[in-house]
Coordinates of N, CA and C in Angstrom, one line a residue:
Chain A
X14 N 24.8 18.6 131.4 CA 23.9 17.0 131.5 C 22.8 17.5 129.8
X15 N 22.6 16.2 128.9 CA 22.1 17.1 127.4 C 20.8 17.2 128.1
X16 N 20.1 17.9 126.6 CA 18.5 18.3 127.0 C 18.9 18.7 125.8
X17 N 17.7 19.7 124.9 CA 17.1 19.9 124.4 C 17.1 21.8 125.4
X18 N 17.4 22.8 124.6 CA 17.0 24.5 125.1 C 16.6 24.6 123.7
X19 N 14.9 25.1 124.2 CA 13.7 26.6 123.5 C 14.0 28.0 123.9
X20 N 14.5 28.5 122.9 CA 14.2 30.0 123.7 C 13.7 30.6 122.2
X21 N 12.9 32.0 123.5 CA 12.6 32.5 124.5 C 12.1 31.3 124.7
X22 N 11.8 32.0 126.4 CA 10.7 31.1 126.9 C 9.1 31.3 126.9
X23 N 8.7 33.0 126.8 CA 8.2 34.2 126.0 C 8.8 35.0 125.1
X24 N 7.3 34.9 123.9 CA 7.4 35.6 123.1 C 6.3 36.6 122.4
X25 N 6.9 37.8 122.0 CA 5.4 38.1 121.4 C 5.6 39.0 120.4
X26 N 4.6 39.4 119.5 CA 5.0 39.5 118.0 C 4.2 40.6 117.8
X27 N 4.2 41.5 116.9 CA 2.6 42.3 115.8 C 2.2 41.5 114.8
X28 N 1.3 42.0 115.0 CA 0.7 41.2 113.6 C 2.0 42.0 111.9
X29 N 1.7 40.8 111.2 CA 2.7 41.5 110.0 C 3.9 41.2 110.2
X30 N 4.5 40.5 111.2 CA 6.2 40.1 111.8 C 6.4 38.9 111.5
X31 N 7.5 38.0 111.2 CA 7.7 36.5 111.2 C 8.8 37.1 112.8
X32 N 8.2 35.9 112.8 CA 9.5 35.7 114.3 C 10.8 34.4 114.0
X33 N 11.3 33.6 114.9 CA 11.9 32.6 114.8 C 12.7 31.9 116.5
X34 N 11.5 31.0 117.0 CA 11.5 30.4 117.3 C 13.0 29.2 117.6
X35 N 13.9 28.9 118.5 CA 15.4 28.6 118.7 C 14.3 26.8 119.3
X36 N 15.3 26.2 118.8 CA 16.0 24.7 118.9 C 16.9 24.5 119.6
X37 N 17.4 24.2 120.4 CA 19.2 23.4 119.5 C 19.3 21.9 121.2
X38 N 19.9 21.0 120.6 CA 20.0 19.8 120.9 C 21.4 19.5 121.4
X39 N 21.7 19.2 122.2 CA 23.1 18.2 122.5 C 23.4 16.1 122.9
X40 N 22.0 16.1 122.3 CA 22.0 15.0 122.9 C 22.7 14.3 121.8
X41 N 23.0 14.3 120.2 CA 23.3 14.0 118.9 C 22.2 13.1 118.3
X42 N 20.7 13.4 118.8 CA 19.5 13.0 117.6 C 19.6 13.5 116.4
X43 N 19.5 12.4 116.3 CA 19.3 12.7 114.5 C 17.6 13.7 114.7
X44 N 16.7 12.9 114.8 CA 15.4 13.5 114.3 C 15.5 14.9 115.0
X45 N 14.3 15.7 114.6 CA 14.0 17.0 115.5 C 12.3 17.2 115.0
X46 N 11.7 17.6 115.9 CA 9.9 18.3 115.3 C 10.0 18.7 116.4
X47 N 9.1 20.0 115.5 CA 8.1 20.9 116.3 C 6.6 20.7 116.2
X48 N 6.1 20.7 117.4 CA 4.5 20.2 117.7 C 4.5 22.6 117.8
X49 N 2.6 22.5 117.6 CA 2.0 23.1 118.7 C 1.2 22.8 119.3
X50 N 0.1 23.7 120.1 CA -0.4 22.9 121.8 C -1.3 23.5 121.7
X51 N -2.5 23.7 121.8 CA -3.1 24.3 121.7 C -4.3 23.9 122.3
X52 N -5.3 24.6 123.6 CA -6.2 24.1 124.8 C -7.3 22.7 123.6
X53 N -6.9 22.0 124.7 CA -8.1 20.9 124.2 C -7.9 20.6 122.6
X54 N -6.9 20.2 121.9 CA -5.9 20.8 120.5 C -4.9 18.9 120.4
X55 N -4.8 18.9 122.0 CA -3.3 18.0 122.0 C -2.4 18.9 121.3
X56 N -0.9 18.1 120.6 CA 0.0 18.1 120.0 C -0.6 17.9 119.0
X57 N 0.2 19.3 117.8 CA -0.2 19.4 116.3 C 1.4 19.0 115.7
X58 N 1.6 18.2 114.6 CA 3.1 18.8 114.4 C 3.3 19.3 112.6
X59 N 4.3 20.5 112.6 CA 4.7 20.9 112.1 C 5.0 20.6 111.6
X60 N 6.4 20.8 111.3 CA 8.0 20.1 110.8 C 8.0 18.9 111.8
X61 N 9.3 18.0 110.4 CA 9.5 17.3 111.6 C 11.1 17.0 110.0
X62 N 12.3 16.6 111.1 CA 13.5 16.1 109.8 C 14.4 15.0 111.1
X63 N 14.7 14.1 109.5 CA 15.7 12.9 110.2 C 16.3 13.0 110.0
X64 N 17.6 13.9 109.3 CA 18.7 14.4 109.2 C 18.8 15.8 108.4
X65 N 19.9 16.0 108.8 CA 20.4 17.5 108.3 C 20.5 17.5 106.7
X66 N 19.5 19.0 106.6 CA 19.5 19.4 105.3 C 18.1 19.0 104.6
X67 N 17.6 18.3 105.6 CA 16.0 17.4 104.7 C 15.5 17.6 105.8
X68 N 13.8 18.6 105.6 CA 12.4 18.5 106.9 C 11.6 17.8 105.7
X69 N 10.7 17.5 106.5 CA 9.3 17.2 105.7 C 8.2 18.1 106.6
X70 N 7.4 18.5 106.0 CA 6.0 19.2 106.4 C 5.0 18.6 107.1
X71 N 4.2 19.0 108.6 CA 3.6 17.4 109.5 C 2.4 18.5 108.6
X72 N 1.3 18.2 110.1 CA -0.2 18.6 109.7 C -0.2 20.0 109.3
X73 N 0.1 20.6 109.8 CA -0.3 22.2 109.7 C 1.0 22.9 109.6
X74 N 1.7 22.5 108.7 CA 3.0 23.0 108.4 C 2.5 25.0 108.0
X75 N 1.4 25.4 107.5 CA 1.2 26.3 106.7 C 1.2 27.4 107.3
X76 N 2.2 28.5 106.8 CA 2.8 29.5 107.6 C 3.3 29.2 108.5
X77 N 4.2 29.2 108.0 CA 5.6 27.9 109.2 C 6.6 27.5 107.8
X78 N 8.2 27.7 108.3 CA 9.0 27.9 107.6 C 9.9 27.1 108.6
X79 N 11.0 26.0 108.8 CA 11.9 25.0 109.1 C 13.4 25.4 108.6
X80 N 14.4 25.3 108.8 CA 15.9 24.9 108.4 C 17.0 24.1 109.5
X81 N 17.3 22.9 108.6 CA 18.2 22.4 109.2 C 19.6 22.2 108.6
X82 N 20.3 23.3 109.2 CA 21.7 23.6 108.7 C 22.4 22.3 109.3
X83 N 22.1 22.1 111.3 CA 23.4 21.3 111.9 C 22.3 20.1 112.8
X84 N 23.0 19.5 112.7 CA 22.3 18.3 114.1 C 21.3 19.0 114.7
X85 N 22.5 19.7 115.4 CA 21.6 20.3 116.8 C 20.5 21.1 117.0
X86 N 21.0 21.5 116.2 CA 19.3 23.2 115.5 C 18.6 22.5 114.6
X87 N 17.6 23.0 115.6 CA 16.2 23.1 114.2 C 14.9 24.6 114.5
X88 N 15.2 25.6 113.8 CA 14.9 26.9 114.2 C 13.5 26.9 113.4
X89 N 12.4 27.0 114.1 CA 11.3 27.8 113.3 C 11.1 29.0 113.0
X90 N 10.5 29.8 112.4 CA 9.8 30.3 111.7 C 8.6 31.0 111.5
X91 N 8.0 31.7 112.6 CA 6.2 32.0 112.4 C 5.8 32.8 111.4
X92 N 5.9 32.8 110.3 CA 5.7 34.0 109.5 C 5.1 34.7 109.6
X93 N 4.3 35.5 108.4 CA 2.8 37.1 108.8 C 2.2 36.0 107.7
X94 N 2.1 34.7 107.3 CA 0.7 34.3 106.3 C 0.1 33.2 107.7
X95 N 1.3 32.4 109.2 CA 0.1 31.6 109.3 C -0.9 33.2 110.5
X96 N -2.4 32.4 110.5 CA -3.3 33.3 110.3 C -3.6 33.3 112.2
X97 N -3.6 32.5 113.0 CA -3.4 32.1 114.4 C -2.1 32.4 115.3
X98 N -1.4 32.8 115.1 CA 0.2 32.5 115.6 C -0.3 31.6 117.3
X99 N -0.8 32.5 117.7 CA -0.3 32.5 119.6 C -1.4 31.2 120.3
X100 N -0.2 30.1 121.0 CA 0.0 29.3 120.7 C 1.0 28.9 121.3
X101 N 1.3 27.6 122.2 CA 2.5 26.8 122.4 C 3.5 26.0 122.4
X102 N 4.7 26.2 122.0 CA 5.7 25.6 120.5 C 6.5 24.6 121.5
X103 N 6.0 23.6 121.1 CA 7.1 22.9 121.7 C 8.2 21.5 120.7
X104 N 9.1 21.8 121.0 CA 10.2 21.2 119.7 C 10.9 19.8 121.1
X105 N 10.3 18.9 119.9 CA 11.3 17.5 120.5 C 12.7 17.4 119.4
X106 N 13.2 16.0 120.0 CA 14.1 14.7 119.8 C 14.1 13.9 119.8
X107 N 14.6 12.5 118.9 CA 14.7 11.3 119.3 C 15.9 10.8 118.6
X108 N 16.1 9.9 118.5 CA 17.6 8.8 118.2 C 17.0 8.8 116.6
X109 N 15.9 9.0 116.8 CA 15.8 8.2 115.2 C 15.3 6.7 114.9
X110 N 14.9 5.6 115.9 CA 14.6 4.8 115.8 C 13.4 3.9 116.5
X111 N 12.6 3.4 116.1 CA 11.1 3.8 116.4 C 10.9 3.4 117.8
X112 N 12.0 2.5 118.7 CA 10.9 2.2 120.5 C 11.1 3.3 121.2
X113 N 12.4 4.1 120.4 CA 12.4 5.6 121.2 C 11.2 6.5 121.1
X114 N 10.9 7.0 122.5 CA 9.5 8.1 122.8 C 11.0 9.6 121.7
X115 N 9.5 10.8 122.6 CA 11.0 11.7 121.9 C 11.1 12.6 123.7
X116 N 12.1 13.4 123.6 CA 12.5 14.2 124.3 C 12.0 15.4 124.1
X117 N 11.7 15.9 125.1 CA 10.9 17.1 124.6 C 11.8 18.9 125.8
X118 N 12.0 20.0 124.7 CA 11.9 20.8 125.1 C 11.1 21.8 126.3
X119 N 11.5 22.9 127.1 CA 10.2 23.7 128.2 C 9.1 24.4 127.0
X120 N 9.3 24.3 125.3 CA 8.0 25.0 124.6 C 8.1 26.3 124.7
X121 N 7.9 27.2 124.2 CA 8.2 28.9 123.7 C 6.5 29.0 123.5
X122 N 6.3 30.3 124.6 CA 4.6 30.7 124.4 C 4.7 31.8 123.3
X123 N 4.1 32.1 122.2 CA 3.7 32.7 121.6 C 3.0 33.5 121.8
X124 N 2.8 35.1 121.6 CA 1.6 35.8 121.7 C 1.8 36.6 120.9
X125 N 0.6 36.6 119.9 CA 0.2 38.0 119.1 C -0.3 39.4 119.8
X126 N 0.2 40.2 119.5 CA -0.4 41.8 120.0 C -0.9 43.0 119.9
Chain B
X25 N -5.0 7.2 108.2 CA -4.1 8.2 108.6 C -4.4 7.8 110.2
X26 N -3.7 7.9 110.7 CA -3.5 7.0 112.8 C -4.2 7.7 112.7
X27 N -4.8 7.9 113.8 CA -5.5 8.4 114.8 C -5.8 7.8 116.5
X28 N -5.8 9.2 117.4 CA -5.7 8.6 119.0 C -6.2 9.1 119.6
X29 N -7.3 8.6 120.5 CA -8.8 9.4 120.9 C -8.3 9.3 122.0
X30 N -8.8 10.2 122.8 CA -8.7 10.1 124.8 C -10.4 10.8 125.0
X31 N -10.5 9.7 125.4 CA -12.3 9.8 125.5 C -12.6 11.1 126.7
X32 N -12.1 10.9 127.8 CA -12.0 12.3 128.9 C -11.7 13.2 128.8
X33 N -12.1 14.3 128.5 CA -10.9 15.9 128.5 C -10.5 16.1 130.2
X34 N -11.5 15.3 131.1 CA -10.7 15.3 132.5 C -11.6 14.6 133.6
X35 N -10.2 14.5 134.2 CA -10.4 13.8 135.5 C -10.5 13.0 136.5
X36 N -11.0 13.0 138.2 CA -10.1 13.4 139.5 C -10.4 11.9 140.3
X37 N -9.1 12.5 141.1 CA -8.6 11.1 142.0 C -8.9 11.5 143.5
X38 N -8.9 10.9 144.2 CA -8.3 11.5 145.6 C -7.1 10.7 145.8
X39 N -6.2 11.4 146.9 CA -4.8 10.9 147.4 C -5.5 9.6 147.6
X40 N -4.4 8.8 147.1 CA -3.8 7.9 146.9 C -4.9 6.5 146.9
X41 N -5.5 7.1 146.1 CA -6.2 6.2 144.9 C -5.8 5.5 144.2
X42 N -6.6 4.7 143.5 CA -5.8 3.7 141.6 C -7.0 5.7 141.0
X43 N -6.9 5.4 139.9 CA -7.5 6.5 138.1 C -6.9 5.0 137.6
X44 N -7.7 5.4 136.2 CA -7.6 4.8 135.0 C -7.7 5.7 133.5
X45 N -6.9 5.8 133.1 CA -7.3 7.1 131.9 C -7.2 6.3 130.8
X46 N -8.2 6.0 129.7 CA -8.9 6.0 128.5 C -7.6 6.3 127.2
X47 N -7.6 5.0 126.8 CA -6.1 5.5 124.9 C -7.0 4.5 124.6
X48 N -7.7 5.3 122.8 CA -8.0 3.9 121.6 C -6.9 4.7 120.7
X49 N -6.9 4.0 119.7 CA -6.5 3.9 118.8 C -6.4 3.8 117.0
X50 N -6.2 4.0 115.9 CA -7.4 3.8 115.0 C -6.1 2.9 113.7
X51 N -5.4 2.2 113.9 CA -4.4 1.9 112.9 C -4.7 0.2 112.1
X52 N -3.9 0.5 111.1 CA -4.4 -0.9 110.7 C -2.3 -1.8 110.2
X53 N -1.7 -1.4 111.6 CA -0.8 -1.5 111.1 C -0.7 -2.5 112.4
X54 N 0.6 -3.9 112.0 CA 0.5 -4.6 113.4 C 1.8 -4.7 114.3
X55 N 2.7 -4.0 113.5 CA 3.7 -3.6 114.7 C 3.3 -2.1 114.6
X56 N 3.9 -1.7 115.7 CA 3.6 -0.2 116.7 C 4.0 0.2 118.3
X57 N 4.6 1.5 118.1 CA 4.7 1.9 120.2 C 3.9 2.4 119.8
X58 N 3.1 2.3 121.5 CA 2.4 3.7 122.1 C 3.1 3.9 123.5
X59 N 2.6 5.5 123.7 CA 3.7 6.1 124.9 C 2.5 6.4 125.8
X60 N 2.0 6.9 126.7 CA 2.2 8.1 127.7 C 3.1 9.1 127.8
X61 N 2.4 9.9 127.9 CA 3.2 11.5 128.5 C 2.3 12.5 129.2
X62 N 3.3 12.8 130.5 CA 2.9 13.8 131.6 C 2.8 15.3 131.3
X63 N 2.0 15.8 131.9 CA 2.0 17.2 131.3 C 1.9 17.6 132.3
X64 N 3.0 18.0 133.1 CA 2.4 19.1 134.9 C 2.2 20.3 135.0
X65 N 2.4 21.5 135.5 CA 1.4 22.8 135.5 C 3.2 23.7 134.3
X66 N 4.1 22.8 134.6 CA 5.9 23.8 134.1 C 5.2 23.2 133.3
X67 N 4.5 22.5 132.4 CA 4.2 21.8 130.4 C 5.6 21.4 129.8
X68 N 6.7 21.0 130.8 CA 7.1 20.4 130.5 C 6.5 18.4 130.3
X69 N 7.0 17.8 129.2 CA 6.2 16.8 128.6 C 7.5 15.7 129.0
X70 N 6.9 14.8 130.0 CA 7.7 13.9 130.3 C 7.0 12.4 130.1
X71 N 8.2 11.9 129.6 CA 7.8 10.2 129.1 C 7.5 9.6 130.3
X72 N 6.3 8.5 130.5 CA 5.8 7.7 131.6 C 6.0 6.7 131.3
X73 N 5.4 6.2 129.9 CA 5.9 4.7 129.8 C 5.3 4.1 128.5
X74 N 5.9 3.0 128.0 CA 6.3 3.2 126.4 C 5.8 1.6 126.7
X75 N 5.1 1.2 125.8 CA 4.5 0.1 125.1 C 4.8 -0.1 123.5
X76 N 5.5 -1.8 123.6 CA 5.5 -2.6 122.5 C 4.4 -3.3 122.0
X77 N 4.2 -3.2 120.4 CA 2.9 -3.5 120.2 C 2.8 -5.1 120.0
X78 N 4.4 -6.2 119.8 CA 4.3 -6.9 119.5 C 4.4 -7.8 121.2
X79 N 4.9 -7.2 122.5 CA 4.9 -8.0 123.3 C 3.7 -7.8 124.2
X80 N 3.1 -9.5 124.6 CA 2.2 -9.0 125.5 C 2.1 -8.7 126.4
X81 N 2.9 -8.8 127.2 CA 3.3 -8.3 129.0 C 2.4 -6.6 129.2
X82 N 2.0 -6.4 129.5 CA 1.4 -5.0 129.6 C 2.7 -4.4 131.0
X83 N 3.5 -3.2 130.1 CA 4.6 -1.9 130.7 C 4.1 -2.0 131.7
X84 N 4.9 -2.1 132.7 CA 5.0 -0.8 134.2 C 6.1 -0.2 134.6
X85 N 5.6 0.8 135.4 CA 6.8 1.6 135.5 C 6.3 2.1 137.1
X86 N 6.8 1.4 138.3 CA 6.7 2.0 139.6 C 4.9 1.9 139.4
X87 N 4.8 3.2 139.8 CA 3.3 3.2 140.5 C 1.8 3.0 139.0
X88 N 2.8 3.3 138.1 CA 1.9 2.9 136.5 C 2.3 1.8 136.1
X89 N 1.6 1.6 135.1 CA 0.8 0.2 134.6 C 0.1 0.9 133.7
X90 N 0.2 -0.2 132.7 CA -0.8 0.3 131.0 C -1.5 -1.2 131.2
X91 N -2.5 -1.2 130.8 CA -3.3 -2.0 130.2 C -3.6 -2.0 128.5
X92 N -2.8 -2.9 128.2 CA -3.1 -3.2 126.4 C -3.8 -4.6 125.8
X93 N -4.6 -3.7 124.9 CA -5.7 -4.9 124.6 C -5.9 -4.9 122.9
X94 N -4.8 -5.6 122.1 CA -4.2 -5.0 120.8 C -5.4 -5.2 120.1
X95 N -5.9 -6.4 120.1 CA -7.5 -6.4 119.3 C -8.7 -5.6 119.3
X96 N -8.2 -5.3 120.8 CA -9.7 -4.1 120.6 C -8.9 -2.3 120.8
X97 N -7.7 -2.6 120.0 CA -6.6 -1.2 120.5 C -7.2 0.3 120.7
X98 N -6.7 -0.4 122.5 CA -6.9 0.4 124.1 C -5.9 -0.4 124.3
X99 N -5.0 1.3 124.8 CA -3.9 1.3 125.6 C -3.9 2.3 127.4
X100 N -4.9 1.4 128.2 CA -5.3 1.9 129.5 C -3.7 2.5 130.1
X101 N -3.9 3.8 130.9 CA -3.1 4.1 131.9 C -3.3 4.0 133.8
X102 N -3.2 3.2 134.4 CA -3.4 3.2 135.9 C -2.3 3.8 136.4
X103 N -3.1 4.7 137.3 CA -2.1 5.4 139.0 C -2.5 4.7 139.6
X104 N -1.6 4.1 140.3 CA -2.4 3.7 141.7 C -1.7 4.5 142.1
X105 N -1.9 4.2 144.0 CA -1.5 4.9 144.5 C -1.3 6.5 144.5
X106 N -2.4 7.4 144.0 CA -2.6 8.7 143.2 C -1.6 9.1 144.2
X107 N -0.4 10.7 143.6 CA 0.0 11.9 144.2 C -0.7 13.2 144.0
X108 N -0.2 13.8 145.1 CA -0.3 15.5 144.3 C 0.3 15.5 143.0
X109 N 1.8 15.0 143.0 CA 2.0 15.3 142.4 C 1.7 14.7 141.4
X110 N 0.9 13.8 141.0 CA 0.6 13.3 139.8 C -0.7 13.9 139.0
X111 N -0.5 15.2 139.9 CA -1.5 16.3 138.6 C -1.3 16.6 137.6
X112 N -1.8 16.6 136.5 CA -1.5 16.5 134.9 C -2.2 16.9 134.1
X113 N -1.6 17.3 132.5 CA -1.6 17.1 131.5 C -1.6 15.3 131.0
X114 N -2.3 14.7 131.0 CA -1.9 13.1 129.9 C -2.2 13.1 128.7
X115 N -1.2 12.6 128.0 CA -0.8 12.4 126.9 C -1.3 10.8 126.5
X116 N -1.5 10.2 125.8 CA -1.5 8.9 124.7 C -0.9 9.2 123.2
X117 N 0.1 8.9 123.1 CA 0.6 9.0 122.1 C 1.0 7.0 121.3
X118 N 1.0 7.4 119.3 CA 1.7 6.2 118.1 C 2.8 6.4 118.0
X119 N 3.1 5.5 117.9 CA 4.4 5.7 116.6 C 4.3 4.1 115.5
X120 N 4.1 3.9 114.1 CA 4.6 3.1 113.3 C 6.1 2.8 114.0
X121 N 5.7 1.2 113.3 CA 7.0 0.6 113.7 C 8.3 0.6 112.6
X122 N 9.0 0.7 111.6 CA 9.4 1.0 110.9 C 8.9 1.4 109.5
X123 N 8.6 2.4 110.0 CA 7.6 3.4 108.6 C 9.7 4.5 108.2
X124 N 10.1 4.6 108.5 CA 11.9 5.1 108.0 C 11.2 7.0 108.5
X125 N 10.0 7.1 109.4 CA 9.6 8.6 110.2 C 9.3 8.4 111.2
X126 N 9.8 9.2 112.0 CA 9.5 8.5 113.0 C 8.4 9.6 114.0
X127 N 8.1 9.8 113.6 CA 6.3 10.9 114.7 C 5.9 10.3 115.0
X128 N 5.6 11.4 116.6 CA 4.9 10.6 117.6 C 3.2 11.2 116.9
X129 N 1.8 10.8 117.1 CA 0.9 10.8 116.9 C 0.0 11.4 118.5
X130 N -0.4 11.9 118.4 CA -0.9 12.1 120.4 C -2.2 12.5 120.0
X131 N -3.1 11.9 121.1 CA -4.4 12.6 121.4 C -4.6 13.9 122.1
X132 N -5.4 14.1 122.0 CA -5.5 15.4 122.8 C -5.7 16.1 124.8
X133 N -5.9 14.2 124.4 CA -5.3 14.8 126.3 C -6.7 14.7 127.0
X134 N -5.4 14.9 128.3 CA -6.6 14.5 130.1 C -6.2 14.5 131.1
X135 N -6.7 15.5 131.5 CA -6.7 17.3 132.2 C -7.0 15.8 134.0
X136 N -6.0 15.4 134.4 CA -6.3 15.2 135.4 C -6.1 15.7 137.0
X137 N -7.0 15.9 137.9 CA -7.1 16.6 138.9 C -6.5 15.1 139.8
X138 N -6.1 15.5 141.1 CA -6.2 14.8 142.9 C -6.3 15.4 143.7
X139 N -7.2 15.1 144.3 CA -7.9 15.6 145.5 C -7.0 15.2 146.6
X140 N -6.6 16.0 147.4 CA -6.2 16.2 149.0 C -6.9 15.2 149.7

């Protein structure tokens, strides 16, 4: 079955460490996205990519980095520069046409300890 | 910049009753898409319904329907015959038509509780 796989489901990070969240899709979608979800804040866009080897900053990109070396994969690195990284992170993809919504992964809960 | 506002942080409904969740948006565009997503306690985001702004007819998906008022920039979701499984966070979202970028802008969500 086609879908998006995010791993791990739960991730704990010590302060000062970088961590990478995985996002893989087998839907043959062109566009992929990373959102951060905090209580009462809705979903805020971190980065997005419309084609391989290209990506753009979203509204809250500071302290995060991404790569898009393969169409199927869009990993997110949370760097030590991110001041408050504890949050729920959602990855999504879409066919790259306006009329479609997103297909979402099941999310990664990141906690700084 | 486009914004999406959901003015009801929390709502509740009796099982089998009808509830309406509100959403307003701000845009200068004439063509766009609007979406409602459901996020149950599992936190999996599920697309509930979609509306194209150029269509006057309100979208319907089984017990879910929308009231799209383009002039008022309003996009409310009506859930009929509410079921316990409808309890979730509901997010309204907006996407520009034909802009070459496909990201959605989300509201902050409405938490819906269903009372047995």
